[in-house]
PDB file of C-alpha atoms in Angstrom:
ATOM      1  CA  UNK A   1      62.567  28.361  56.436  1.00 42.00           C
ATOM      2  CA  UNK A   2      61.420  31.653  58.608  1.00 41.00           C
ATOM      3  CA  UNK A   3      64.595  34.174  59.502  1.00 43.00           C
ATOM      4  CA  UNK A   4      66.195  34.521  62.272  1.00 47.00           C
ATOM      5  CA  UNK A   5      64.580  38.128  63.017  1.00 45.00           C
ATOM      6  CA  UNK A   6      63.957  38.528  66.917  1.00 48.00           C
ATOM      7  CA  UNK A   7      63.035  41.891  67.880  1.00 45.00           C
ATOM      8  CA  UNK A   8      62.654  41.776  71.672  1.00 44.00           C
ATOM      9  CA  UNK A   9      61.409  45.821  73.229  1.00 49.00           C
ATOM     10  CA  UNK A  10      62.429  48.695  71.452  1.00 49.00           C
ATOM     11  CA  UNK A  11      65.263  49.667  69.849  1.00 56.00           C
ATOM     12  CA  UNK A  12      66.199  52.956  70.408  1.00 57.00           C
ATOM     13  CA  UNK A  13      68.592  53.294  67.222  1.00 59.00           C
ATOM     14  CA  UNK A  14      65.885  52.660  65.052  1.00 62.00           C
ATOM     15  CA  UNK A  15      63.520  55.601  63.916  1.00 65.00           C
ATOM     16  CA  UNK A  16      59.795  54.856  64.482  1.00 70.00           C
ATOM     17  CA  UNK A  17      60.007  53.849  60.359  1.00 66.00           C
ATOM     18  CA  UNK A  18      62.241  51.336  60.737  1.00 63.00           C
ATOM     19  CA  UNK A  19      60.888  49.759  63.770  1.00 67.00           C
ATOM     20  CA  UNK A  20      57.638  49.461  61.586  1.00 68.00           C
ATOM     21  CA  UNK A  21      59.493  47.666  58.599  1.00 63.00           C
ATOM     22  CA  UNK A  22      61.347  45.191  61.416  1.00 65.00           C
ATOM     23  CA  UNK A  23      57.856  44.189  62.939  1.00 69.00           C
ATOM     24  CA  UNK A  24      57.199  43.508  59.866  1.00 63.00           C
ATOM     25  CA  UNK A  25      59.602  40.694  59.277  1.00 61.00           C
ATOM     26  CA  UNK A  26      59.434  39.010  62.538  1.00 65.00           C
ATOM     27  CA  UNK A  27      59.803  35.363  63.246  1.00 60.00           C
ATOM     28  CA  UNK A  28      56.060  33.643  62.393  1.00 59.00           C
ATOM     29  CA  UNK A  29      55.635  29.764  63.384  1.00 59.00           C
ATOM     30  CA  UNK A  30      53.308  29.357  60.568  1.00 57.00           C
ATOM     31  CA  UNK A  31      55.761  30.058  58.298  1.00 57.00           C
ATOM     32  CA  UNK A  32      58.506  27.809  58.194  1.00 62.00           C
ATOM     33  CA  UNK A  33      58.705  25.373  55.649  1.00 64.00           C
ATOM     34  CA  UNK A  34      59.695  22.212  57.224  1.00 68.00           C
ATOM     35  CA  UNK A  35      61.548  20.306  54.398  1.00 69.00           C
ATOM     36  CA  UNK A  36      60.756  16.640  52.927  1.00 75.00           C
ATOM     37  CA  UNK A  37      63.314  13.724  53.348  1.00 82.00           C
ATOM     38  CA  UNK A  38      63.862  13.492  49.978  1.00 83.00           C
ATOM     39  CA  UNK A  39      64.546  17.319  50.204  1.00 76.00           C
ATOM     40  CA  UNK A  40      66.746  17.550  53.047  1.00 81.00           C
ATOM     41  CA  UNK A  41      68.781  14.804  51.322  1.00 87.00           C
ATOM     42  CA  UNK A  42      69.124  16.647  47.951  1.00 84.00           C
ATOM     43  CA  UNK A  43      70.073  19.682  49.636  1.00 81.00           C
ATOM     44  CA  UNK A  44      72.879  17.696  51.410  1.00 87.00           C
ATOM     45  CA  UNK A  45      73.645  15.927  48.701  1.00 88.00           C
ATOM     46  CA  UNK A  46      74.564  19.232  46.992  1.00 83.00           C
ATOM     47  CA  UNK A  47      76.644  20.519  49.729  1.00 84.00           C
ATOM     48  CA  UNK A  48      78.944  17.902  49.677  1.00 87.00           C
ATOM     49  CA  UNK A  49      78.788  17.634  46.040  1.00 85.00           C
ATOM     50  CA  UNK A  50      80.168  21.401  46.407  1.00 81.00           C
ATOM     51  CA  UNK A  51      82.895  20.237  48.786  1.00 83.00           C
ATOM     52  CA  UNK A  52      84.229  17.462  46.729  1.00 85.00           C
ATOM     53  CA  UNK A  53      84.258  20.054  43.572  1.00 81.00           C
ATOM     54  CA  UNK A  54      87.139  22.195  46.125  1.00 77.00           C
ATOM     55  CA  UNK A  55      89.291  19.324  46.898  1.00 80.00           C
ATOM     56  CA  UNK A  56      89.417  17.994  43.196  1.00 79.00           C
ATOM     57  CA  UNK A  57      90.353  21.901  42.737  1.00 72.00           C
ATOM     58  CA  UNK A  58      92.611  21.569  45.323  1.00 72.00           C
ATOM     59  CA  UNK A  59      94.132  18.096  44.293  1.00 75.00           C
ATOM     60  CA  UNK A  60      94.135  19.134  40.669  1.00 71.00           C
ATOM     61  CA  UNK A  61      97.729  21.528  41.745  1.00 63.00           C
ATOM     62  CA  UNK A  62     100.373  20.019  40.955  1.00 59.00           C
ATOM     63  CA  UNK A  63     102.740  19.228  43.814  1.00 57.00           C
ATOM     64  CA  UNK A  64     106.073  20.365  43.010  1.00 57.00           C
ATOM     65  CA  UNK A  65     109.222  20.448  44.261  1.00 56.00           C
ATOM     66  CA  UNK A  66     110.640  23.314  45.972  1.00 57.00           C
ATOM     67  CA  UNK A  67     114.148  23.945  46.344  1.00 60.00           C
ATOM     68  CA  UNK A  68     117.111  26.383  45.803  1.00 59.00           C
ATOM     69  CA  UNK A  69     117.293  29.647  47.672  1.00 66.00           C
ATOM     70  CA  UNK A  70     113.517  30.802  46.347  1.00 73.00           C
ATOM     71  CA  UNK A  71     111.667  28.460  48.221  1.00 71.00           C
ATOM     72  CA  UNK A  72     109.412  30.999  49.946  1.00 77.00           C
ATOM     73  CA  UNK A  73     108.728  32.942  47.113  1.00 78.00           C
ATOM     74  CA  UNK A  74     107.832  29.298  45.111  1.00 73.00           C
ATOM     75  CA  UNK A  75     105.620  29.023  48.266  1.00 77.00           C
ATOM     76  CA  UNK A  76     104.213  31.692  48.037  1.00 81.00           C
ATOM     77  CA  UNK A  77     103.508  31.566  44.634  1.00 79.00           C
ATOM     78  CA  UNK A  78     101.840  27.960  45.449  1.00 77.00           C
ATOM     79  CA  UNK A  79      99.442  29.541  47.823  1.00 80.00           C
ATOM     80  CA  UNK A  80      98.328  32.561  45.245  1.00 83.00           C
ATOM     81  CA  UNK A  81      97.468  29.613  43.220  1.00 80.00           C
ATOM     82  CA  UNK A  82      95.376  27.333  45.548  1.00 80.00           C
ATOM     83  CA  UNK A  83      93.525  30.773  46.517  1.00 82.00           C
ATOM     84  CA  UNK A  84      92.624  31.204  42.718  1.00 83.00           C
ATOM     85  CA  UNK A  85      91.572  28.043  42.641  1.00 80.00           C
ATOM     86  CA  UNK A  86      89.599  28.493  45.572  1.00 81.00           C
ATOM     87  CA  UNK A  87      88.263  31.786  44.652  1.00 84.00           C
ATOM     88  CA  UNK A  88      87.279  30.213  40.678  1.00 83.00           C
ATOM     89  CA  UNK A  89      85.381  27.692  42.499  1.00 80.00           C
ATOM     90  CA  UNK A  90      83.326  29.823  44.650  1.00 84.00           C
ATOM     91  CA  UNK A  91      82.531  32.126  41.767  1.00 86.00           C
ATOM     92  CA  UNK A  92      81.001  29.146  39.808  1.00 83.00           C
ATOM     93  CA  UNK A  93      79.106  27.973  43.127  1.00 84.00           C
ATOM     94  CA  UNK A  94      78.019  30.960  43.666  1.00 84.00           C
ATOM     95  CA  UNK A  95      76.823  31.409  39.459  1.00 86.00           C
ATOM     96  CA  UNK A  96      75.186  28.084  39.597  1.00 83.00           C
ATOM     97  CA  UNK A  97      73.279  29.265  42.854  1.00 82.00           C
ATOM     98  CA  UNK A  98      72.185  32.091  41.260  1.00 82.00           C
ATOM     99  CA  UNK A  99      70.805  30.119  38.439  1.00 83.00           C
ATOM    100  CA  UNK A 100      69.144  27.587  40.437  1.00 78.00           C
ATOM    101  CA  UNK A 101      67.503  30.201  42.445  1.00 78.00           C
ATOM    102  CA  UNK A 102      66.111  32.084  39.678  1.00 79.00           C
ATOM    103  CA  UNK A 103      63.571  30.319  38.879  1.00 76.00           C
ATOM    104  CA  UNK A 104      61.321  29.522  42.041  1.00 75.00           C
ATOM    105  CA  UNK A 105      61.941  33.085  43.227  1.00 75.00           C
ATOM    106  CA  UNK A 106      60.371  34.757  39.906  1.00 74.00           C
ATOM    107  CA  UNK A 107      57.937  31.868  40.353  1.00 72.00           C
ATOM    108  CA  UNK A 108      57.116  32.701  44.024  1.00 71.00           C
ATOM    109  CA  UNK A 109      57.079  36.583  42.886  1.00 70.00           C
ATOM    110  CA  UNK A 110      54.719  36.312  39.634  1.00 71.00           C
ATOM    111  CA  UNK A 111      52.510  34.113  41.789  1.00 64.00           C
ATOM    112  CA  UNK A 112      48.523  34.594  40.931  1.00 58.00           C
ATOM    113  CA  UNK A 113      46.110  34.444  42.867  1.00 53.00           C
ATOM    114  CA  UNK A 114      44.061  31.648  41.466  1.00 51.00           C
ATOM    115  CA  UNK A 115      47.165  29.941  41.216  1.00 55.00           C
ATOM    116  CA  UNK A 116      47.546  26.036  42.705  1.00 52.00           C
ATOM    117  CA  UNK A 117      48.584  26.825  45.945  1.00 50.00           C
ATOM    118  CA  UNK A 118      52.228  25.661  45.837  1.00 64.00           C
ATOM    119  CA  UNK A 119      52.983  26.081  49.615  1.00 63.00           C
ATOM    120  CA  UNK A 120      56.567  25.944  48.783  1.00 66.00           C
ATOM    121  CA  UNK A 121      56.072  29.200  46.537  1.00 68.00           C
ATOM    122  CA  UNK A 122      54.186  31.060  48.795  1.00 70.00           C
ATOM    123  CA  UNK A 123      56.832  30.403  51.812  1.00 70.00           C
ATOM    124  CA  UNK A 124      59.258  31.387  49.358  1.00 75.00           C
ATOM    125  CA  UNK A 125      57.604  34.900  48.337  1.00 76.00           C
ATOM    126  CA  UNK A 126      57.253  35.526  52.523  1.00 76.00           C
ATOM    127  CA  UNK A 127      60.531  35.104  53.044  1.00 77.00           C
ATOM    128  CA  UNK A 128      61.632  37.349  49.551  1.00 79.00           C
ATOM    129  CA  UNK A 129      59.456  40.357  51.094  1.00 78.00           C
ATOM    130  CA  UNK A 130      61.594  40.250  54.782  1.00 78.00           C
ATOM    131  CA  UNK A 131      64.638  39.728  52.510  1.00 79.00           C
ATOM    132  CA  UNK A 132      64.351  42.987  50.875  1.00 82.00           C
ATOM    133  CA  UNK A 133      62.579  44.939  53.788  1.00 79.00           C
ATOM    134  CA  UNK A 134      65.613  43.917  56.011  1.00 78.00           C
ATOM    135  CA  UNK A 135      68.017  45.107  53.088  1.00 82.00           C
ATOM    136  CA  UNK A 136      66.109  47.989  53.405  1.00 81.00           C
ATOM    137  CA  UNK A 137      66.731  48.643  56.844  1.00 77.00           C
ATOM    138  CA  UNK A 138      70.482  47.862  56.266  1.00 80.00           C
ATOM    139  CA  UNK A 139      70.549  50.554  54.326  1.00 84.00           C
ATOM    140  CA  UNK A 140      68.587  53.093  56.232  1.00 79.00           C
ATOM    141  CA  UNK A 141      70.992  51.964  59.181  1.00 78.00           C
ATOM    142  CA  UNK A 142      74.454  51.829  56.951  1.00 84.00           C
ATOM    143  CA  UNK A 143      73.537  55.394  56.049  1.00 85.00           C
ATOM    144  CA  UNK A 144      73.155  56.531  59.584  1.00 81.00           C
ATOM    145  CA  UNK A 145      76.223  55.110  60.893  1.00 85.00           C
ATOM    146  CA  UNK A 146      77.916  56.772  58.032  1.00 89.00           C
ATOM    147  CA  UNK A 147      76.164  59.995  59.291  1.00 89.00           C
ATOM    148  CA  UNK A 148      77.583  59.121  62.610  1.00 87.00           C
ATOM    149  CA  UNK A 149      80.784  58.600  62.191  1.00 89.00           C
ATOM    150  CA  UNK A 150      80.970  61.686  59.969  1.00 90.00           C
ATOM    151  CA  UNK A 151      79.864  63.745  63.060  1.00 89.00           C
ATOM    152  CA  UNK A 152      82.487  61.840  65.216  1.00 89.00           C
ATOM    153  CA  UNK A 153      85.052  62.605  62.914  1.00 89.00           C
ATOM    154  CA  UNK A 154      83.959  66.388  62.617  1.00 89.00           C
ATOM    155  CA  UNK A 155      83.959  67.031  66.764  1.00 89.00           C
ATOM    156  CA  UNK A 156      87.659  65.025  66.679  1.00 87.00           C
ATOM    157  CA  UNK A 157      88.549  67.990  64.284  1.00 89.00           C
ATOM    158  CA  UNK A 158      86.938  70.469  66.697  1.00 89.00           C
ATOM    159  CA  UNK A 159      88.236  69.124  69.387  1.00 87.00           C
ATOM    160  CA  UNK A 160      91.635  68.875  68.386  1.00 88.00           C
ATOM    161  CA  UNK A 161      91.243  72.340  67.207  1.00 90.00           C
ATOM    162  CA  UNK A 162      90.348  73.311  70.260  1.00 89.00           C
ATOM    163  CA  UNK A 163      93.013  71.679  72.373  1.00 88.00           C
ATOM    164  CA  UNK A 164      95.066  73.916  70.133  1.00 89.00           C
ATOM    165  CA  UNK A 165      93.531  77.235  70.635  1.00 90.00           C
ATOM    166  CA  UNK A 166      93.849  75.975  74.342  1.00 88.00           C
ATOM    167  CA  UNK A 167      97.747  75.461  74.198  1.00 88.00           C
ATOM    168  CA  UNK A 168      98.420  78.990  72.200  1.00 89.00           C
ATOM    169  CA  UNK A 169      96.434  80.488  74.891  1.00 89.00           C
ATOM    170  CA  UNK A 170      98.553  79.127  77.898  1.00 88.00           C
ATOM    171  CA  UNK A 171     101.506  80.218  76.051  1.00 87.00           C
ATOM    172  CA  UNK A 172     100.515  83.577  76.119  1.00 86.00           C
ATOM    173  CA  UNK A 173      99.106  83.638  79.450  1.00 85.00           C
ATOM    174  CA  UNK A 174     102.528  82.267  80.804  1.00 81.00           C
ATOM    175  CA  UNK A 175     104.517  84.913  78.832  1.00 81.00           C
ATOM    176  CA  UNK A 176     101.935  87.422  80.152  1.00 78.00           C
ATOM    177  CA  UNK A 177     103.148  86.816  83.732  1.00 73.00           C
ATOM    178  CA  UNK A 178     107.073  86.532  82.977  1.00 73.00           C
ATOM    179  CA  UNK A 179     106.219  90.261  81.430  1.00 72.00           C
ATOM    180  CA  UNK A 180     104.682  90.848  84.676  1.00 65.00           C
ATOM    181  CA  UNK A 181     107.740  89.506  86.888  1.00 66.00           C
ATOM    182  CA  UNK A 182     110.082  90.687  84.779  1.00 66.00           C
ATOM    183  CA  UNK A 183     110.634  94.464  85.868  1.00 63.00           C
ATOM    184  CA  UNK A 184     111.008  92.939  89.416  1.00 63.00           C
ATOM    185  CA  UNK A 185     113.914  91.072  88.267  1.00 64.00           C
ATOM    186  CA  UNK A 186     115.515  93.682  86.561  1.00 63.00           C
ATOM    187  CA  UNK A 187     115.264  95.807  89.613  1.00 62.00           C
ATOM    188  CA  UNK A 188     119.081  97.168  90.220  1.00 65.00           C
ATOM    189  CA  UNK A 189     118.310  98.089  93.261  1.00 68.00           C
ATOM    190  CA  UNK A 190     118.815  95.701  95.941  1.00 71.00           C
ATOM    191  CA  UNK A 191     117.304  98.045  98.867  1.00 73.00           C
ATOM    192  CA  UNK A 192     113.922  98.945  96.799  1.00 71.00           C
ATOM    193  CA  UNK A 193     113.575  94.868  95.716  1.00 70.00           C
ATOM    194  CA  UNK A 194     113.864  94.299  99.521  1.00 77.00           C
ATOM    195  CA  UNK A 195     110.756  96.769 100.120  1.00 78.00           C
ATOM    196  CA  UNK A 196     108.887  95.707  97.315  1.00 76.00           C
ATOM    197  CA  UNK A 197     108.830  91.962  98.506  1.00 77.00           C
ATOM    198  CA  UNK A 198     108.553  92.884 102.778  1.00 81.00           C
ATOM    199  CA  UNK A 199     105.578  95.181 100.868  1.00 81.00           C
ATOM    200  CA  UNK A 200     104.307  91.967  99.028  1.00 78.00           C
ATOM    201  CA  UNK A 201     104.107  89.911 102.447  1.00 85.00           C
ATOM    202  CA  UNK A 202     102.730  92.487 104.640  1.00 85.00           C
ATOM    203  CA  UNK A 203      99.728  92.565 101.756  1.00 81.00           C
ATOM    204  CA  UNK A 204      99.512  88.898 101.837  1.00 83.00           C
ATOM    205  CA  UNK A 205      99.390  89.090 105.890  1.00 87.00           C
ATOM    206  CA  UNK A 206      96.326  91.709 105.640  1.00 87.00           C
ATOM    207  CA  UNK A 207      94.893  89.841 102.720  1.00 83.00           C
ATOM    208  CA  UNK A 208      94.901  86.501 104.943  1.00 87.00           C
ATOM    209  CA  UNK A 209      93.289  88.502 108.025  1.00 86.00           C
ATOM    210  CA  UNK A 210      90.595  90.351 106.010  1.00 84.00           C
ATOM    211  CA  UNK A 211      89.997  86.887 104.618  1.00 84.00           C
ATOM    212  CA  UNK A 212      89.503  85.365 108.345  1.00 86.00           C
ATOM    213  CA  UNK A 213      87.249  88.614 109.419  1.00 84.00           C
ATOM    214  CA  UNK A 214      84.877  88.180 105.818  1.00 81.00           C
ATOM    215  CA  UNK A 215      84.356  84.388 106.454  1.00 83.00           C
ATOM    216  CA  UNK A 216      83.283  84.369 110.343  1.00 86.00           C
ATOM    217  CA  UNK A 217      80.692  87.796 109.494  1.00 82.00           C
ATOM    218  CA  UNK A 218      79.692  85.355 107.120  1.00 82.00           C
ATOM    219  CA  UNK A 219      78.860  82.491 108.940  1.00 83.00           C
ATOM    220  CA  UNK A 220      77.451  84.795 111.359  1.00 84.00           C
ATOM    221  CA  UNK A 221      75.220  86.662 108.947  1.00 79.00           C
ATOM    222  CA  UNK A 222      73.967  83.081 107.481  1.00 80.00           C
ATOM    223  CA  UNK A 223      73.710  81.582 111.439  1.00 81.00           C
ATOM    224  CA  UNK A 224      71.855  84.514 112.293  1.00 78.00           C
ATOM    225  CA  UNK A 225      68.980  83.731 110.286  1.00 75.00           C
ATOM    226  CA  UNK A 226      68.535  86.939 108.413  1.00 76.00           C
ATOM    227  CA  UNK A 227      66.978  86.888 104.673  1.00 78.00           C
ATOM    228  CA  UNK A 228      70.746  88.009 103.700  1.00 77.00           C
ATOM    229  CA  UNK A 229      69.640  87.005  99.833  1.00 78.00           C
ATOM    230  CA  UNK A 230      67.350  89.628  99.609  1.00 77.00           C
ATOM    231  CA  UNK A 231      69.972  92.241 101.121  1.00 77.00           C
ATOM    232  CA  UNK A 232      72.402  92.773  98.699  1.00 78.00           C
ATOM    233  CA  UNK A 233      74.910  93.856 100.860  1.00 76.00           C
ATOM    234  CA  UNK A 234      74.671  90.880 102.873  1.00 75.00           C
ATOM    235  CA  UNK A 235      74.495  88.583  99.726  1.00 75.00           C
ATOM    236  CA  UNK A 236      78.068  90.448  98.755  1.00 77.00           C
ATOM    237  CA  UNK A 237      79.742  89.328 101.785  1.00 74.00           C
ATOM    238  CA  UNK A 238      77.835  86.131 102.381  1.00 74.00           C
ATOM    239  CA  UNK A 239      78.508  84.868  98.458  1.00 76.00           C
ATOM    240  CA  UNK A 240      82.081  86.965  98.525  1.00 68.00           C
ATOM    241  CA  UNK A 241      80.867  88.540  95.018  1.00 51.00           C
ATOM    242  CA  UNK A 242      84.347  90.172  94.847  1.00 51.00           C
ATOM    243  CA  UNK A 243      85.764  87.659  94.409  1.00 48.00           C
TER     244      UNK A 243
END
C-alpha cells in the first residue's frame, strides 16, 4: 500500500531539510501493492476475528443486578470494568500485531540483493523508509512547535509585564497632575483663585488665536510654493516643531 503523503507547493513551515525528506516520501503509483483475493480476505478475516474477540470480552461481564442506594457507584464500577476489558484486549491485539509484523519487516529490511525478488518485501522495505523519514519529520516539527509555543509563552510574560509597568506608570502620571492641581485647590483665597482661572482663559483665548494665525501662514507658506523644507524657519512653522 503507498501512504497517503501529498505534498502540493511549498510549505513554508518546513525548513529547506525537511521539505527534502517529505519529497522524499511522496505518493509513487508504482508502488502500491495491490493485494490478492485470498489476501484481502485473510486480512478481513482477521479484523473481524478481532471484533468478535471484544464482544466475547464484553459478553464475558457478568450482568448483575444493581440496586440499593449505590447504584451509580455499582455503575460506575461496571463501566471501569468493561474499559479494562476493553483496554486488555487491545493490548493483546496490539502484542499479536507486533509479532506478526516482525517478521516480514526484518525480512523486507535484511533484504539482499541477489535475493528472489519478493515484490511483497520490497514494497514493504519502501514503505518502512517513508515510515521512519516521516517520524523523522514529526519530530523535527514536534520540536519546533515546542520552540514555538515556548516563545509564545515568553512574549505573554512580557507582555503582561508590560501591561503592568504600563498601569504603575498611569498611576503616577495621574497623581502627578492631582500634585499639580492641588495648590489651586487649596488656594484660601477666593479673589486670587478668581484671577488665576480669568488668567487661565485669557491664555487659552491667545493660545487659540496664535493657533489660527500659525496654521493660515502655514498654508500660505506651503500654497506659496516656496522650498520651505530647506528653510528651517519655514519648516518650524510649516511642521509646528514646537509642538
Amino acid at each position: 500500500m503507498a501512504s497517503n503523503v501529498d505534498i502540493r507547493g511549498p510549505l513554508p513551515h518546513l525548513s529547506e531539510s525537511e521539505g527534502a525528506l517529505l519529497s522524499l516520501v511522496e505518493d509513487d503509483s508504482q508502488d502500491a501493492v495491490a493485494l490478492s483475493d485470498k489476501e484481502a480476505l485473510i486480512l478481513e478475516l482477521y479484523r473481524k476475528s478481532g471484533e468478535l474477540e471484544l464482544e466475547k470480552e464484553f459478553l464475558s461481564q457478568e450482568p448483575g443486578s444493581y440496586s440499593g442506594e449505590d447504584v451509580e457507584a455499582q455503575l460506575a464500577v461496571a463501566e471501569r470494568e468493561l474499559l479494562e476489558a476493553r483496554a486488555t484486549h487491545t493490548v493483546r491485539r496490539k502484542a499479536i500485531n507486533t509479532i506478526l509484523m516482525a517478521d516480514p519487516i526484518l525480512k523486507a529490511v535484511h533484504l539482499k540483493a541477489n535475493s528472489p525478488p519478493e515484490r511483497e518485501y520490497r514494497a514493504l522495505l519502501k514503505l518502512i523508509n517513508r515510515r521512519d523519514i516521516l517520524s523523522l519529520v514529526h519530530e523535527n516539527l514536534a520540536a519546533a512547535h515546542d520552540l514555538t509555543l515556548k516563545n509564545l509563552s515568553d512574549m505573554e510574560v512580557e507582555n503582561m509585564e508590560l501591561i503592568e509597568k504600563n498601569r504603575a506608570l498611569t498611576q503616577e502620571l495621574l497623581g502627578l497632575a492631582r500634585q499639580q492641581d492641588a495648590w489651586k485647590e487649596g488656594l484660601e483665597d477666593t479673589g486670587l483663585a478668581a484671577q488665576l482661572e480669568g488668567l487661565e482663559k485669557d491664555r487659552r483665548k491667545v493660545q487659540a488665536r496664535w493657533e489660527i494665525m500659525q496654521n493660515i501662514a502655514s498654508a500660505i507658506v506651503v500654497g506659496s510654493g516656496v522650498n520651505w523644507a530647506e528653510n528651517a524657519d519655514l519648516r518650524a512653522l510649516v511642521l509646528d516643531e514646537e509642538d
